[in-house]
PDB file of C-alpha atoms and ligand atoms in Angstrom:
ATOM      1  CA  MET C  27     -24.331  16.058 -21.494  1.00 93.00           C
ATOM      2  CA  ASP C  28     -24.998  14.045 -24.220  1.00 94.00           C
ATOM      3  CA  THR C  29     -22.366  11.753 -25.889  1.00 94.00           C
ATOM      4  CA  ALA C  30     -22.710  14.564 -29.017  1.00 96.00           C
ATOM      5  CA  THR C  31     -21.467  16.858 -26.243  1.00 97.00           C
ATOM      6  CA  ALA C  32     -19.214  14.663 -24.366  1.00 97.00           C
ATOM      7  CA  ALA C  33     -17.520  13.536 -27.817  1.00 97.00           C
ATOM      8  CA  THR C  34     -17.221  17.853 -28.126  1.00 97.00           C
ATOM      9  CA  VAL C  35     -15.971  18.208 -24.983  1.00 98.00           C
ATOM     10  CA  LEU C  36     -12.631  15.753 -24.809  1.00 98.00           C
ATOM     11  CA  SER C  37     -11.273  16.560 -28.768  1.00 97.00           C
ATOM     12  CA  GLU C  38     -11.388  20.007 -26.949  1.00 98.00           C
ATOM     13  CA  ILE C  39      -9.810  19.639 -24.058  1.00 98.00           C
ATOM     14  CA  GLN C  40      -7.767  17.331 -26.132  1.00 97.00           C
ATOM     15  CA  ALA C  41      -6.736  19.959 -27.854  1.00 98.00           C
ATOM     16  CA  ILE C  42      -6.080  22.560 -25.237  1.00 98.00           C
ATOM     17  CA  LEU C  43      -3.372  20.054 -23.679  1.00 97.00           C
ATOM     18  CA  ALA C  44      -1.535  19.272 -26.436  1.00 97.00           C
ATOM     19  CA  SER C  45      -1.177  23.521 -27.279  1.00 97.00           C
ATOM     20  CA  ARG C  46       1.730  25.516 -26.097  1.00 95.00           C
ATOM     21  CA  LEU C  47      -0.701  27.569 -24.118  1.00 96.00           C
ATOM     22  CA  GLU C  48       1.097  28.030 -20.268  1.00 96.00           C
ATOM     23  CA  ARG C  49      -0.396  25.697 -17.676  1.00 96.00           C
ATOM     24  CA  GLU C  50      -3.313  28.629 -16.032  1.00 96.00           C
ATOM     25  CA  ALA C  51      -4.210  29.509 -19.545  1.00 98.00           C
ATOM     26  CA  GLN C  52      -4.966  25.772 -20.605  1.00 98.00           C
ATOM     27  CA  LEU C  53      -7.043  25.163 -16.869  1.00 98.00           C
ATOM     28  CA  MET C  54      -9.054  28.182 -17.683  1.00 98.00           C
ATOM     29  CA  ALA C  55      -9.740  27.026 -21.005  1.00 98.00           C
ATOM     30  CA  VAL C  56     -11.076  23.579 -19.905  1.00 98.00           C
ATOM     31  CA  CYS C  57     -12.986  25.603 -17.319  1.00 98.00           C
ATOM     32  CA  HIS C  58     -14.340  27.660 -20.329  1.00 98.00           C
ATOM     33  CA  THR C  59     -15.105  24.749 -22.759  1.00 98.00           C
ATOM     34  CA  LEU C  60     -16.924  22.993 -20.348  1.00 98.00           C
ATOM     35  CA  ALA C  61     -19.285  25.389 -19.372  1.00 98.00           C
ATOM     36  CA  GLU C  62     -19.960  27.197 -22.116  1.00 98.00           C
ATOM     37  CA  ARG C  63     -20.177  23.648 -24.291  1.00 98.00           C
ATOM     38  CA  VAL C  64     -22.922  22.096 -21.364  1.00 98.00           C
ATOM     39  CA  PRO C  65     -25.742  24.536 -20.458  1.00 97.00           C
ATOM     40  CA  THR C  66     -26.449  23.765 -16.915  1.00 97.00           C
ATOM     41  CA  TYR C  67     -22.835  24.048 -16.043  1.00 98.00           C
ATOM     42  CA  ASP C  68     -22.839  27.292 -14.910  1.00 98.00           C
ATOM     43  CA  TRP C  69     -19.841  28.015 -12.425  1.00 98.00           C
ATOM     44  CA  VAL C  70     -16.669  25.602 -13.070  1.00 98.00           C
ATOM     45  CA  GLY C  71     -13.375  26.051 -10.976  1.00 98.00           C
ATOM     46  CA  PHE C  72     -10.240  24.044  -9.985  1.00 98.00           C
ATOM     47  CA  TYR C  73      -9.084  23.757  -6.578  1.00 98.00           C
ATOM     48  CA  LEU C  74      -5.241  22.793  -5.087  1.00 97.00           C
ATOM     49  CA  VAL C  75      -4.348  20.908  -2.441  1.00 96.00           C
ATOM     50  CA  ASP C  76      -2.322  23.781  -1.197  1.00 88.00           C
ATOM     51  CA  PRO C  77       1.426  22.696  -0.799  1.00 82.00           C
ATOM     52  CA  ASP C  78       2.389  24.664   1.608  1.00 84.00           C
ATOM     53  CA  HIS C  79      -0.562  23.729   3.658  1.00 82.00           C
ATOM     54  CA  ALA C  80      -1.417  20.197   3.492  1.00 81.00           C
ATOM     55  CA  ARG C  81      -5.133  18.838   3.886  1.00 93.00           C
ATOM     56  CA  GLU C  82      -6.452  22.392   2.822  1.00 96.00           C
ATOM     57  CA  LEU C  83      -7.505  23.328  -0.764  1.00 97.00           C
ATOM     58  CA  VAL C  84      -7.068  26.857  -3.010  1.00 97.00           C
ATOM     59  CA  LEU C  85      -9.420  28.314  -5.966  1.00 98.00           C
ATOM     60  CA  GLY C  86      -7.688  27.808  -8.992  1.00 97.00           C
ATOM     61  CA  PRO C  87      -8.824  28.982 -12.701  1.00 98.00           C
ATOM     62  CA  PHE C  88     -12.391  28.857 -12.512  1.00 98.00           C
ATOM     63  CA  VAL C  89     -15.197  30.496 -14.630  1.00 98.00           C
ATOM     64  CA  GLY C  90     -18.542  32.263 -13.274  1.00 97.00           C
ATOM     65  CA  ALA C  91     -19.562  33.937  -9.903  1.00 96.00           C
ATOM     66  CA  PRO C  92     -16.468  34.909  -8.150  1.00 96.00           C
ATOM     67  CA  THR C  93     -17.061  32.795  -4.505  1.00 96.00           C
ATOM     68  CA  GLU C  94     -16.048  33.854  -1.233  1.00 96.00           C
ATOM     69  CA  HIS C  95     -14.776  30.260  -0.558  1.00 97.00           C
ATOM     70  CA  THR C  96     -11.026  30.205  -1.772  1.00 97.00           C
ATOM     71  CA  HIS C  97      -9.725  28.478   1.230  1.00 97.00           C
ATOM     72  CA  ILE C  98     -11.365  24.664   2.100  1.00 97.00           C
ATOM     73  CA  LYS C  99      -9.834  22.839   4.614  1.00 97.00           C
ATOM     74  CA  PHE C 100     -10.351  18.403   3.594  1.00 97.00           C
ATOM     75  CA  GLY C 101     -13.478  17.870   5.112  1.00 97.00           C
ATOM     76  CA  GLN C 102     -15.886  21.052   5.135  1.00 97.00           C
ATOM     77  CA  GLY C 103     -17.966  21.425   2.607  1.00 98.00           C
ATOM     78  CA  ILE C 104     -19.080  18.797  -0.616  1.00 98.00           C
ATOM     79  CA  CYS C 105     -15.289  19.781  -1.987  1.00 98.00           C
ATOM     80  CA  GLY C 106     -13.475  18.647   1.397  1.00 98.00           C
ATOM     81  CA  GLN C 107     -15.886  15.575   1.905  1.00 98.00           C
ATOM     82  CA  ALA C 108     -14.295  14.715  -2.192  1.00 98.00           C
ATOM     83  CA  ALA C 109     -10.807  15.511  -0.974  1.00 97.00           C
ATOM     84  CA  GLU C 110     -10.944  13.877   2.005  1.00 97.00           C
ATOM     85  CA  ARG C 111     -13.363  10.621   1.255  1.00 97.00           C
ATOM     86  CA  GLU C 112     -11.149  10.889  -2.493  1.00 97.00           C
ATOM     87  CA  GLN C 113     -14.217  10.359  -4.450  1.00 98.00           C
ATOM     88  CA  THR C 114     -16.481  11.940  -6.718  1.00 98.00           C
ATOM     89  CA  PHE C 115     -19.139  13.721  -4.918  1.00 98.00           C
ATOM     90  CA  VAL C 116     -22.314  14.158  -7.169  1.00 98.00           C
ATOM     91  CA  ILE C 117     -25.029  16.230  -5.832  1.00 98.00           C
ATOM     92  CA  GLN C 118     -28.099  16.273  -7.579  1.00 97.00           C
ATOM     93  CA  ASP C 119     -29.904  18.490  -4.639  1.00 97.00           C
ATOM     94  CA  VAL C 120     -27.701  21.063  -1.915  1.00 97.00           C
ATOM     95  CA  SER C 121     -30.328  21.703  -0.426  1.00 96.00           C
ATOM     96  CA  ALA C 122     -30.597  18.865   0.979  1.00 95.00           C
ATOM     97  CA  GLU C 123     -27.197  18.478   2.270  1.00 96.00           C
ATOM     98  CA  THR C 124     -25.567  19.303   5.717  1.00 96.00           C
ATOM     99  CA  ASN C 125     -21.906  19.861   5.292  1.00 96.00           C
ATOM    100  CA  TYR C 126     -22.633  22.173   2.021  1.00 96.00           C
ATOM    101  CA  LEU C 127     -20.621  25.944   1.558  1.00 96.00           C
ATOM    102  CA  SER C 128     -23.187  28.476  -0.489  1.00 94.00           C
ATOM    103  CA  CYS C 129     -21.610  30.253  -2.760  1.00 88.00           C
ATOM    104  CA  SER C 130     -24.665  31.907  -4.739  1.00 90.00           C
ATOM    105  CA  ALA C 131     -28.521  30.767  -3.541  1.00 92.00           C
ATOM    106  CA  HIS C 132     -29.030  30.281  -7.611  1.00 96.00           C
ATOM    107  CA  VAL C 133     -27.126  27.344  -7.153  1.00 97.00           C
ATOM    108  CA  LYS C 134     -28.899  24.065  -6.953  1.00 97.00           C
ATOM    109  CA  SER C 135     -26.563  21.156  -7.626  1.00 98.00           C
ATOM    110  CA  GLU C 136     -23.107  20.482  -7.933  1.00 98.00           C
ATOM    111  CA  ILE C 137     -20.206  17.294  -8.898  1.00 98.00           C
ATOM    112  CA  VAL C 138     -16.752  18.215  -7.450  1.00 98.00           C
ATOM    113  CA  ILE C 139     -14.313  15.347  -9.216  1.00 98.00           C
ATOM    114  CA  PRO C 140     -11.203  14.578  -7.582  1.00 98.00           C
ATOM    115  CA  VAL C 141      -7.826  15.264  -9.699  1.00 98.00           C
ATOM    116  CA  PHE C 142      -5.126  12.546  -8.708  1.00 97.00           C
ATOM    117  CA  ARG C 143      -1.437  12.045  -9.002  1.00 95.00           C
ATOM    118  CA  ASP C 144       0.212   8.873  -7.847  1.00 94.00           C
ATOM    119  CA  GLY C 145      -2.567   8.338  -6.237  1.00 94.00           C
ATOM    120  CA  VAL C 146      -2.757  11.591  -4.323  1.00 93.00           C
ATOM    121  CA  VAL C 147      -5.536  13.500  -4.270  1.00 96.00           C
ATOM    122  CA  VAL C 148      -3.803  17.007  -5.887  1.00 97.00           C
ATOM    123  CA  GLY C 149      -7.302  18.918  -6.596  1.00 97.00           C
ATOM    124  CA  GLU C 150     -10.286  19.096  -7.997  1.00 98.00           C
ATOM    125  CA  LEU C 151     -13.227  19.872 -10.476  1.00 98.00           C
ATOM    126  CA  ASP C 152     -15.891  21.745  -9.331  1.00 98.00           C
ATOM    127  CA  ILE C 153     -19.452  22.519 -11.245  1.00 98.00           C
ATOM    128  CA  ASP C 154     -22.282  24.413  -9.787  1.00 98.00           C
ATOM    129  CA  SER C 155     -25.556  23.789 -11.377  1.00 98.00           C
ATOM    130  CA  HIS C 156     -28.552  26.471 -11.255  1.00 98.00           C
ATOM    131  CA  THR C 157     -30.760  23.436 -12.457  1.00 97.00           C
ATOM    132  CA  GLN C 158     -32.334  20.544 -10.449  1.00 95.00           C
ATOM    133  CA  ALA C 159     -30.432  16.754 -10.813  1.00 97.00           C
ATOM    134  CA  PRO C 160     -28.126  18.020 -13.942  1.00 97.00           C
ATOM    135  CA  PHE C 161     -25.796  15.112 -13.675  1.00 98.00           C
ATOM    136  CA  SER C 162     -26.048  12.003 -15.434  1.00 97.00           C
ATOM    137  CA  ALA C 163     -23.808   8.942 -15.784  1.00 97.00           C
ATOM    138  CA  THR C 164     -21.912  10.472 -18.921  1.00 97.00           C
ATOM    139  CA  ASP C 165     -21.217  14.071 -17.332  1.00 98.00           C
ATOM    140  CA  ARG C 166     -19.574  11.572 -14.057  1.00 98.00           C
ATOM    141  CA  ARG C 167     -18.013   9.468 -16.707  1.00 97.00           C
ATOM    142  CA  VAL C 168     -16.941  12.299 -18.964  1.00 98.00           C
ATOM    143  CA  LEU C 169     -15.651  14.314 -16.129  1.00 98.00           C
ATOM    144  CA  GLU C 170     -13.501  11.967 -14.195  1.00 98.00           C
ATOM    145  CA  GLN C 171     -11.893  11.071 -17.865  1.00 98.00           C
ATOM    146  CA  ILE C 172     -11.447  15.586 -18.034  1.00 98.00           C
ATOM    147  CA  ALA C 173      -9.788  15.139 -13.868  1.00 98.00           C
ATOM    148  CA  ALA C 174      -7.416  12.248 -15.132  1.00 98.00           C
ATOM    149  CA  LEU C 175      -6.472  14.285 -18.762  1.00 97.00           C
ATOM    150  CA  VAL C 176      -5.633  17.343 -16.645  1.00 97.00           C
ATOM    151  CA  ALA C 177      -4.167  16.135 -13.480  1.00 97.00           C
ATOM    152  CA  PRO C 178      -0.116  16.289 -15.105  1.00 95.00           C
ATOM    153  CA  LEU C 179      -1.511  19.977 -14.762  1.00 94.00           C
ATOM    154  CA  LEU C 180      -1.705  20.293 -10.859  1.00 92.00           C
TER     155      LEU C 180
HETATM  156  N1  LIG T 222     -20.259  24.949  -2.640  1.00 64.69           N
HETATM  157  C1  LIG T 222     -18.788  23.887  -2.439  1.00 64.69           C
HETATM  158  C2  LIG T 222     -17.533  25.250  -2.472  1.00 64.69           C
HETATM  159  C3  LIG T 222     -17.239  25.696  -2.938  1.00 64.69           C
HETATM  160  S1  LIG T 222     -17.758  26.793  -4.822  1.00 64.69           S
HETATM  161  O1  LIG T 222     -19.018  25.169  -4.918  1.00 64.69           O
HETATM  162  C4  LIG T 222     -16.972  26.949  -5.410  1.00 64.69           C
HETATM  163  C5  LIG T 222     -18.467  22.728  -0.996  1.00 64.69           C
HETATM  164  O2  LIG T 222     -19.914  22.787  -0.677  1.00 64.69           O
HETATM  165  O3  LIG T 222     -17.737  22.638  -1.745  1.00 64.69           O
END
């Protein structure tokens, strides 16, 4: 995304988080903002660490095509690896990945940003794109900022 879009997205998300919307609605609105403002973001969603099954992610609010991957164990796929390694994964070409869970044949790239609370992974922001290599350093920086902003909600 360009810097103007980054500024718009960040200010819209700050307004969502300051609103009276309930938690789920805020997370859904964050997904909508990203999907609407950034044309290359085709699926935007949150995975939450399951409080009953530590080291497993459960699908939360999302915008885009439904996915069969509603539960992902740490270590599985890009999402599970990002949770296990506690770091952002930027995959510019998913066809080059061996540990990858495909949601749709249209998806060409993916970025997964862990969300931390008190130094512990509590969830993730996951974005799929139908475009190859759409994620710039600006995308990563802004999405990591958003992950920090939403952390109290997860
Ligand atoms: N591709 C992900 C699975 C989740 S979907 O992108 C929504 C992965 O490899 O973990």
